[in-house]
């Protein structure tokens, strides 16, 4: 993530709500802080990035409880620069990064997600997300707030139910088949996809193995409206805001989208993968446990 992301707009909205809850006008707060009134306005509207010192001054002037202050500071620190290593982003744990993701999603009307490796986070079950985070914790040998991160990820999914938003999820068949957890967890995850695909705000498509591709699916990416692309690599996250970059990824998404299965065809493929999981975990007759024979 980056401090130039529109996630800082959502962060500014949180500062504004704190001021409103305290019953102060922007001018009143500026006087308390001995700041220009324009600074209060810029921070609340996301036109200026807040610093940790700004957050401490703001919350002290409003008498905000310490737990809320700590969460604000964690979220602020997660609003990273355009290039940010995961080790740096996850220094405070998985949960703060999830809250930062929600800030960005809250400020987005149309989200396009292309995922080649796993089920997108906004569609994950708790058990699937738990398996993903445990794997990441083992790799980065640092964050251990797995359960808190799972709760934050599930909380992000409430946005799927908000009218006026549009979510377009495009996943490869390989992402559906990735064994990131036990078969029972994977089957439940595939069932969840079928349920969420029925939401008015969600469009789900699957790119089968057998489809002729317009271009190799080299990496996953997300497009937030027409203003930002995020690309994840093993060690970092890249944010691209240039108009030509966003347009390029938009064209690529549409090419993949046109080549994918939609509606009943996508549901049939998801169901097929789930059935194969069931079949593959059923032991053959000669290996099944048989009780004692009665004579």
mmCIF file of C-alpha atoms in Angstrom:
data_model
loop_
_atom_site.group_PDB
_atom_site.id
_atom_site.type_symbol
_atom_site.label_atom_id
_atom_site.label_comp_id
_atom_site.label_asym_id
_atom_site.label_seq_id
_atom_site.Cartn_x
_atom_site.Cartn_y
_atom_site.Cartn_z
ATOM 1 C CA UNK A 1 0.000 0.000 0.000
ATOM 2 C CA UNK A 2 1.026 3.638 -0.298
ATOM 3 C CA UNK A 3 0.326 6.880 1.535
ATOM 4 C CA UNK A 4 -0.819 8.242 -1.814
ATOM 5 C CA UNK A 5 -3.504 5.590 -2.112
ATOM 6 C CA UNK A 6 -7.080 6.628 -1.702
ATOM 7 C CA UNK A 7 -6.962 4.600 1.478
ATOM 8 C CA UNK A 8 -5.789 7.808 3.113
ATOM 9 C CA UNK A 9 -9.161 9.352 2.168
ATOM 10 C CA UNK A 10 -10.867 6.701 4.276
ATOM 11 C CA UNK A 11 -8.327 7.360 7.038
ATOM 12 C CA UNK A 12 -9.211 11.051 6.885
ATOM 13 C CA UNK A 13 -12.880 10.118 7.188
ATOM 14 C CA UNK A 14 -12.081 8.304 10.411
ATOM 15 C CA UNK A 15 -10.370 11.413 11.786
ATOM 16 C CA UNK A 16 -13.422 13.455 10.814
ATOM 17 C CA UNK A 17 -15.778 11.036 12.610
ATOM 18 C CA UNK A 18 -13.711 11.337 15.770
ATOM 19 C CA UNK A 19 -14.005 15.124 15.590
ATOM 20 C CA UNK A 20 -17.754 14.934 15.004
ATOM 21 C CA UNK A 21 -18.165 12.530 17.938
ATOM 22 C CA UNK A 22 -16.395 15.078 20.128
ATOM 23 C CA UNK A 23 -18.831 17.777 18.985
ATOM 24 C CA UNK A 24 -16.158 20.074 17.574
ATOM 25 C CA UNK A 25 -16.036 21.991 14.325
ATOM 26 C CA UNK A 26 -12.912 21.896 12.201
ATOM 27 C CA UNK A 27 -12.140 25.456 13.252
ATOM 28 C CA UNK A 28 -12.509 24.562 16.952
ATOM 29 C CA UNK A 29 -10.131 21.623 16.622
ATOM 30 C CA UNK A 30 -7.602 23.704 14.719
ATOM 31 C CA UNK A 31 -7.611 26.261 17.524
ATOM 32 C CA UNK A 32 -7.039 23.582 20.146
ATOM 33 C CA UNK A 33 -4.124 22.195 18.152
ATOM 34 C CA UNK A 34 -2.830 25.627 17.173
ATOM 35 C CA UNK A 35 -2.889 24.473 13.564
ATOM 36 C CA UNK A 36 -4.104 26.317 10.484
ATOM 37 C CA UNK A 37 -7.716 25.327 9.825
ATOM 38 C CA UNK A 38 -6.624 24.329 6.328
ATOM 39 C CA UNK A 39 -4.481 21.518 7.765
ATOM 40 C CA UNK A 40 -7.465 19.969 9.525
ATOM 41 C CA UNK A 41 -9.393 20.116 6.261
ATOM 42 C CA UNK A 42 -6.556 18.604 4.225
ATOM 43 C CA UNK A 43 -6.117 15.700 6.636
ATOM 44 C CA UNK A 44 -9.833 14.940 6.767
ATOM 45 C CA UNK A 45 -10.195 15.018 2.989
ATOM 46 C CA UNK A 46 -7.117 12.930 2.317
ATOM 47 C CA UNK A 47 -5.266 15.704 0.533
ATOM 48 C CA UNK A 48 -2.419 15.499 3.039
ATOM 49 C CA UNK A 49 -0.871 12.425 4.616
ATOM 50 C CA UNK A 50 -1.097 12.361 8.382
ATOM 51 C CA UNK A 51 1.988 11.663 10.462
ATOM 52 C CA UNK A 52 2.095 9.659 13.692
ATOM 53 C CA UNK A 53 2.616 12.950 15.538
ATOM 54 C CA UNK A 54 -0.501 14.371 13.842
ATOM 55 C CA UNK A 55 -2.563 11.386 14.988
ATOM 56 C CA UNK A 56 -1.326 11.658 18.569
ATOM 57 C CA UNK A 57 -2.044 15.397 18.655
ATOM 58 C CA UNK A 58 -5.490 14.946 17.072
ATOM 59 C CA UNK A 59 -6.581 12.166 19.421
ATOM 60 C CA UNK A 60 -5.158 13.884 22.513
ATOM 61 C CA UNK A 61 -7.126 17.029 21.727
ATOM 62 C CA UNK A 62 -10.311 14.952 21.425
ATOM 63 C CA UNK A 63 -9.697 12.664 24.402
ATOM 64 C CA UNK A 64 -9.761 9.502 22.284
ATOM 65 C CA UNK A 65 -9.190 6.232 24.263
ATOM 66 C CA UNK A 66 -5.730 4.710 23.977
ATOM 67 C CA UNK A 67 -6.864 1.466 22.237
ATOM 68 C CA UNK A 68 -8.399 3.526 19.431
ATOM 69 C CA UNK A 69 -5.244 5.641 19.197
ATOM 70 C CA UNK A 70 -3.082 2.520 18.941
ATOM 71 C CA UNK A 71 -5.257 1.117 16.146
ATOM 72 C CA UNK A 72 -5.122 4.396 14.236
ATOM 73 C CA UNK A 73 -1.337 4.522 14.494
ATOM 74 C CA UNK A 74 -1.036 0.899 13.329
ATOM 75 C CA UNK A 75 -3.279 1.557 10.353
ATOM 76 C CA UNK A 76 -1.415 4.742 9.468
ATOM 77 C CA UNK A 77 1.910 2.935 9.480
ATOM 78 C CA UNK A 78 0.448 0.312 7.150
ATOM 79 C CA UNK A 79 -0.242 2.962 4.515
ATOM 80 C CA UNK A 80 3.093 2.342 2.864
ATOM 81 C CA UNK A 81 4.905 3.786 -0.084
ATOM 82 C CA UNK A 82 4.287 2.634 -3.667
ATOM 83 C CA UNK A 83 6.817 -0.172 -3.299
ATOM 84 C CA UNK A 84 6.571 -1.915 0.043
ATOM 85 C CA UNK A 85 8.071 -5.221 1.103
ATOM 86 C CA UNK A 86 5.791 -7.631 2.918
ATOM 87 C CA UNK A 87 8.329 -7.886 5.725
ATOM 88 C CA UNK A 88 7.939 -4.143 6.268
ATOM 89 C CA UNK A 89 4.156 -4.177 5.929
ATOM 90 C CA UNK A 90 3.715 -7.149 8.232
ATOM 91 C CA UNK A 91 6.064 -5.873 10.910
ATOM 92 C CA UNK A 92 3.099 -5.038 13.149
ATOM 93 C CA UNK A 93 1.225 -8.211 12.160
ATOM 94 C CA UNK A 94 -1.321 -9.407 9.621
ATOM 95 C CA UNK A 95 -4.331 -7.659 11.171
ATOM 96 C CA UNK A 96 -3.190 -4.035 10.634
ATOM 97 C CA UNK A 97 -2.559 -4.842 6.964
ATOM 98 C CA UNK A 98 -6.106 -6.191 6.688
ATOM 99 C CA UNK A 99 -7.523 -2.989 8.163
ATOM 100 C CA UNK A 100 -5.526 -0.952 5.658
ATOM 101 C CA UNK A 101 -6.961 -3.074 2.859
ATOM 102 C CA UNK A 102 -10.444 -2.279 4.073
ATOM 103 C CA UNK A 103 -9.706 1.454 4.000
ATOM 104 C CA UNK A 104 -8.823 1.194 0.336
ATOM 105 C CA UNK A 105 -11.823 -0.988 -0.507
ATOM 106 C CA UNK A 106 -14.209 1.357 1.308
ATOM 107 C CA UNK A 107 -13.140 4.166 -1.009
ATOM 108 C CA UNK A 108 -13.675 2.015 -4.123
ATOM 109 C CA UNK A 109 -16.878 1.591 -6.111
ATOM 110 C CA UNK A 110 -15.698 -0.966 -8.688
ATOM 111 C CA UNK A 111 -13.062 -3.536 -7.773
ATOM 112 C CA UNK A 112 -11.635 -5.936 -10.358
ATOM 113 C CA UNK A 113 -9.587 -8.840 -8.997
ATOM 114 C CA UNK A 114 -7.577 -11.315 -11.083
ATOM 115 C CA UNK A 115 -6.143 -14.164 -9.017
ATOM 116 C CA UNK A 116 -3.951 -16.931 -10.375
ATOM 117 C CA UNK A 117 -2.841 -18.643 -7.164
ATOM 118 C CA UNK A 118 -5.634 -18.754 -4.569
ATOM 119 C CA UNK A 119 -9.182 -17.677 -3.803
ATOM 120 C CA UNK A 120 -9.387 -13.853 -3.462
ATOM 121 C CA UNK A 121 -9.391 -12.593 0.114
ATOM 122 C CA UNK A 122 -12.858 -11.037 -0.073
ATOM 123 C CA UNK A 123 -14.291 -14.458 -0.950
ATOM 124 C CA UNK A 124 -12.379 -16.600 1.553
ATOM 125 C CA UNK A 125 -13.947 -18.609 4.352
ATOM 126 C CA UNK A 126 -12.469 -18.255 7.815
ATOM 127 C CA UNK A 127 -10.849 -21.704 7.664
ATOM 128 C CA UNK A 128 -9.340 -21.050 4.229
ATOM 129 C CA UNK A 129 -7.998 -17.670 5.346
ATOM 130 C CA UNK A 130 -6.589 -19.287 8.456
ATOM 131 C CA UNK A 131 -4.673 -21.799 6.337
ATOM 132 C CA UNK A 132 -3.322 -18.996 4.136
ATOM 133 C CA UNK A 133 -2.132 -16.937 7.099
ATOM 134 C CA UNK A 134 -0.496 -19.890 8.797
ATOM 135 C CA UNK A 135 1.498 -20.502 5.644
ATOM 136 C CA UNK A 136 2.542 -16.851 5.476
ATOM 137 C CA UNK A 137 3.489 -16.810 9.153
ATOM 138 C CA UNK A 138 5.812 -19.758 8.567
ATOM 139 C CA UNK A 139 7.472 -17.979 5.637
ATOM 140 C CA UNK A 140 7.953 -14.570 7.254
ATOM 141 C CA UNK A 141 8.731 -15.968 10.707
ATOM 142 C CA UNK A 142 7.207 -12.988 12.423
ATOM 143 C CA UNK A 143 3.468 -12.223 12.549
ATOM 144 C CA UNK A 144 1.498 -14.537 14.810
ATOM 145 C CA UNK A 145 -1.826 -12.689 14.978
ATOM 146 C CA UNK A 146 -3.490 -15.223 12.694
ATOM 147 C CA UNK A 147 -6.871 -15.329 14.444
ATOM 148 C CA UNK A 148 -7.127 -11.541 14.621
ATOM 149 C CA UNK A 149 -6.199 -11.317 10.944
ATOM 150 C CA UNK A 150 -8.898 -13.856 10.044
ATOM 151 C CA UNK A 151 -11.506 -11.789 11.888
ATOM 152 C CA UNK A 152 -10.397 -8.639 10.078
ATOM 153 C CA UNK A 153 -10.514 -10.411 6.701
ATOM 154 C CA UNK A 154 -14.057 -11.647 7.328
ATOM 155 C CA UNK A 155 -15.026 -8.133 8.476
ATOM 156 C CA UNK A 156 -13.826 -6.756 5.138
ATOM 157 C CA UNK A 157 -16.345 -8.986 3.385
ATOM 158 C CA UNK A 158 -19.294 -6.959 4.662
ATOM 159 C CA UNK A 159 -18.578 -4.610 1.752
ATOM 160 C CA UNK A 160 -19.839 -7.323 -0.612
ATOM 161 C CA UNK A 161 -23.352 -6.702 0.698
ATOM 162 C CA UNK A 162 -23.378 -2.931 0.254
ATOM 163 C CA UNK A 163 -25.615 -1.765 -2.623
ATOM 164 C CA UNK A 164 -23.942 0.416 -5.218
ATOM 165 C CA UNK A 165 -20.647 -1.466 -5.231
ATOM 166 C CA UNK A 166 -19.420 -3.793 -7.968
ATOM 167 C CA UNK A 167 -16.959 -6.627 -7.455
ATOM 168 C CA UNK A 168 -15.644 -8.573 -10.440
ATOM 169 C CA UNK A 169 -13.610 -11.616 -9.452
ATOM 170 C CA UNK A 170 -11.686 -13.570 -12.064
ATOM 171 C CA UNK A 171 -9.847 -16.689 -10.873
ATOM 172 C CA UNK A 172 -7.946 -19.350 -12.742
ATOM 173 C CA UNK A 173 -8.817 -23.022 -12.439
ATOM 174 C CA UNK A 174 -5.385 -23.469 -10.869
ATOM 175 C CA UNK A 175 -6.393 -21.075 -8.073
ATOM 176 C CA UNK A 176 -9.456 -23.209 -7.348
ATOM 177 C CA UNK A 177 -7.371 -26.385 -7.247
ATOM 178 C CA UNK A 178 -4.511 -25.044 -5.106
ATOM 179 C CA UNK A 179 -4.210 -27.311 -2.046
ATOM 180 C CA UNK A 180 -3.791 -24.638 0.599
ATOM 181 C CA UNK A 181 -5.621 -26.620 3.235
ATOM 182 C CA UNK A 182 -7.308 -29.946 3.976
ATOM 183 C CA UNK A 183 -9.904 -31.201 1.444
ATOM 184 C CA UNK A 184 -12.805 -30.362 3.760
ATOM 185 C CA UNK A 185 -11.641 -26.741 3.991
ATOM 186 C CA UNK A 186 -11.243 -26.512 0.233
ATOM 187 C CA UNK A 187 -14.677 -28.002 -0.445
ATOM 188 C CA UNK A 188 -16.300 -25.553 1.961
ATOM 189 C CA UNK A 189 -14.445 -22.733 0.231
ATOM 190 C CA UNK A 190 -15.734 -23.788 -3.184
ATOM 191 C CA UNK A 191 -19.280 -23.992 -1.806
ATOM 192 C CA UNK A 192 -18.850 -20.471 -0.454
ATOM 193 C CA UNK A 193 -17.868 -19.232 -3.903
ATOM 194 C CA UNK A 194 -21.124 -20.545 -5.332
ATOM 195 C CA UNK A 195 -23.095 -18.716 -2.643
ATOM 196 C CA UNK A 196 -21.309 -15.381 -3.049
ATOM 197 C CA UNK A 197 -21.602 -15.559 -6.826
ATOM 198 C CA UNK A 198 -25.341 -15.101 -6.315
ATOM 199 C CA UNK A 199 -24.963 -11.635 -4.762
ATOM 200 C CA UNK A 200 -26.099 -8.682 -6.859
ATOM 201 C CA UNK A 201 -22.768 -6.927 -6.240
ATOM 202 C CA UNK A 202 -20.592 -9.886 -7.274
ATOM 203 C CA UNK A 203 -19.612 -11.201 -10.705
ATOM 204 C CA UNK A 204 -17.465 -14.335 -10.634
ATOM 205 C CA UNK A 205 -15.672 -15.874 -13.605
ATOM 206 C CA UNK A 206 -13.283 -18.810 -13.898
ATOM 207 C CA UNK A 207 -10.494 -19.173 -16.454
ATOM 208 C CA UNK A 208 -10.278 -22.917 -17.275
ATOM 209 C CA UNK A 209 -7.051 -24.748 -17.979
ATOM 210 C CA UNK A 210 -8.341 -25.640 -21.437
ATOM 211 C CA UNK A 211 -8.996 -22.037 -22.509
ATOM 212 C CA UNK A 212 -6.746 -20.465 -25.118
ATOM 213 C CA UNK A 213 -5.207 -17.506 -23.324
ATOM 214 C CA UNK A 214 -4.733 -14.038 -24.809
ATOM 215 C CA UNK A 215 -1.546 -13.764 -22.726
ATOM 216 C CA UNK A 216 0.245 -15.905 -20.145
ATOM 217 C CA UNK A 217 -1.179 -15.418 -16.648
ATOM 218 C CA UNK A 218 2.078 -14.302 -15.076
ATOM 219 C CA UNK A 219 0.747 -12.717 -11.878
ATOM 220 C CA UNK A 220 -2.330 -11.644 -9.953
ATOM 221 C CA UNK A 221 -3.522 -8.045 -9.670
ATOM 222 C CA UNK A 222 -6.339 -5.820 -8.409
ATOM 223 C CA UNK A 223 -7.779 -2.691 -10.052
ATOM 224 C CA UNK A 224 -9.490 -0.105 -7.838
ATOM 225 C CA UNK A 225 -11.911 1.889 -9.979
ATOM 226 C CA UNK A 226 -9.738 3.406 -12.727
ATOM 227 C CA UNK A 227 -7.134 4.922 -10.419
ATOM 228 C CA UNK A 228 -4.940 2.238 -8.907
ATOM 229 C CA UNK A 229 -3.488 -1.204 -9.635
ATOM 230 C CA UNK A 230 -1.951 -3.368 -6.924
ATOM 231 C CA UNK A 231 0.354 -6.246 -7.817
ATOM 232 C CA UNK A 232 1.596 -8.740 -5.236
ATOM 233 C CA UNK A 233 4.926 -10.547 -5.513
ATOM 234 C CA UNK A 234 6.502 -12.981 -3.058
ATOM 235 C CA UNK A 235 8.372 -10.256 -1.206
ATOM 236 C CA UNK A 236 6.531 -7.008 -1.909
ATOM 237 C CA UNK A 237 3.470 -5.132 -3.137
ATOM 238 C CA UNK A 238 3.553 -2.685 -6.022
ATOM 239 C CA UNK A 239 1.127 0.183 -6.503
ATOM 240 C CA UNK A 240 0.649 1.758 -9.937
ATOM 241 C CA UNK A 241 -1.382 4.907 -10.465
ATOM 242 C CA UNK A 242 -0.219 6.137 -13.877
ATOM 243 C CA UNK A 243 -3.174 6.390 -16.250
ATOM 244 C CA UNK A 244 -1.458 4.284 -18.895
ATOM 245 C CA UNK A 245 -0.600 1.519 -16.399
ATOM 246 C CA UNK A 246 -4.129 1.334 -15.038
ATOM 247 C CA UNK A 247 -5.505 1.276 -18.590
ATOM 248 C CA UNK A 248 -3.108 -1.526 -19.580
ATOM 249 C CA UNK A 249 -4.168 -3.729 -16.691
ATOM 250 C CA UNK A 250 -7.784 -2.880 -17.397
ATOM 251 C CA UNK A 251 -7.453 -4.110 -20.989
ATOM 252 C CA UNK A 252 -5.696 -7.262 -19.826
ATOM 253 C CA UNK A 253 -8.427 -7.961 -17.272
ATOM 254 C CA UNK A 254 -11.122 -7.626 -19.937
ATOM 255 C CA UNK A 255 -9.244 -9.975 -22.282
ATOM 256 C CA UNK A 256 -9.043 -12.634 -19.589
ATOM 257 C CA UNK A 257 -12.643 -11.942 -18.584
ATOM 258 C CA UNK A 258 -13.897 -12.514 -22.125
ATOM 259 C CA UNK A 259 -11.997 -15.828 -22.305
ATOM 260 C CA UNK A 260 -13.372 -17.104 -18.983
ATOM 261 C CA UNK A 261 -16.437 -19.117 -17.998
ATOM 262 C CA UNK A 262 -19.331 -17.167 -16.513
ATOM 263 C CA UNK A 263 -22.635 -17.897 -14.821
ATOM 264 C CA UNK A 264 -23.728 -21.524 -14.987
ATOM 265 C CA UNK A 265 -20.544 -22.556 -16.820
ATOM 266 C CA UNK A 266 -18.375 -21.107 -14.040
ATOM 267 C CA UNK A 267 -20.572 -22.730 -11.388
ATOM 268 C CA UNK A 268 -20.308 -26.075 -13.171
ATOM 269 C CA UNK A 269 -16.512 -25.893 -13.176
ATOM 270 C CA UNK A 270 -16.388 -24.975 -9.485
ATOM 271 C CA UNK A 271 -18.738 -27.871 -8.704
ATOM 272 C CA UNK A 272 -16.584 -30.236 -10.757
ATOM 273 C CA UNK A 273 -13.459 -29.279 -8.801
ATOM 274 C CA UNK A 274 -15.344 -29.810 -5.531
ATOM 275 C CA UNK A 275 -16.547 -33.245 -6.647
ATOM 276 C CA UNK A 276 -13.031 -34.241 -7.655
ATOM 277 C CA UNK A 277 -11.821 -33.256 -4.193
ATOM 278 C CA UNK A 278 -14.439 -35.549 -2.681
ATOM 279 C CA UNK A 279 -13.556 -38.409 -5.011
ATOM 280 C CA UNK A 280 -9.805 -38.046 -4.520
ATOM 281 C CA UNK A 281 -10.119 -38.291 -0.735
ATOM 282 C CA UNK A 282 -12.355 -41.375 -0.783
ATOM 283 C CA UNK A 283 -10.174 -44.471 -0.302
ATOM 284 C CA UNK A 284 -10.548 -47.266 -2.868
ATOM 285 C CA UNK A 285 -12.522 -50.346 -1.755
ATOM 286 C CA UNK A 286 -9.442 -52.451 -0.980
ATOM 287 C CA UNK A 287 -8.153 -49.771 1.414
ATOM 288 C CA UNK A 288 -11.371 -48.983 3.249
ATOM 289 C CA UNK A 289 -11.684 -50.005 6.868
ATOM 290 C CA UNK A 290 -14.075 -52.942 7.177
ATOM 291 C CA UNK A 291 -15.646 -54.060 10.401
ATOM 292 C CA UNK A 292 -15.569 -57.657 11.597
ATOM 293 C CA UNK A 293 -17.703 -60.087 9.583
ATOM 294 C CA UNK A 294 -20.552 -61.772 11.301
ATOM 295 C CA UNK A 295 -20.750 -65.513 10.834
#
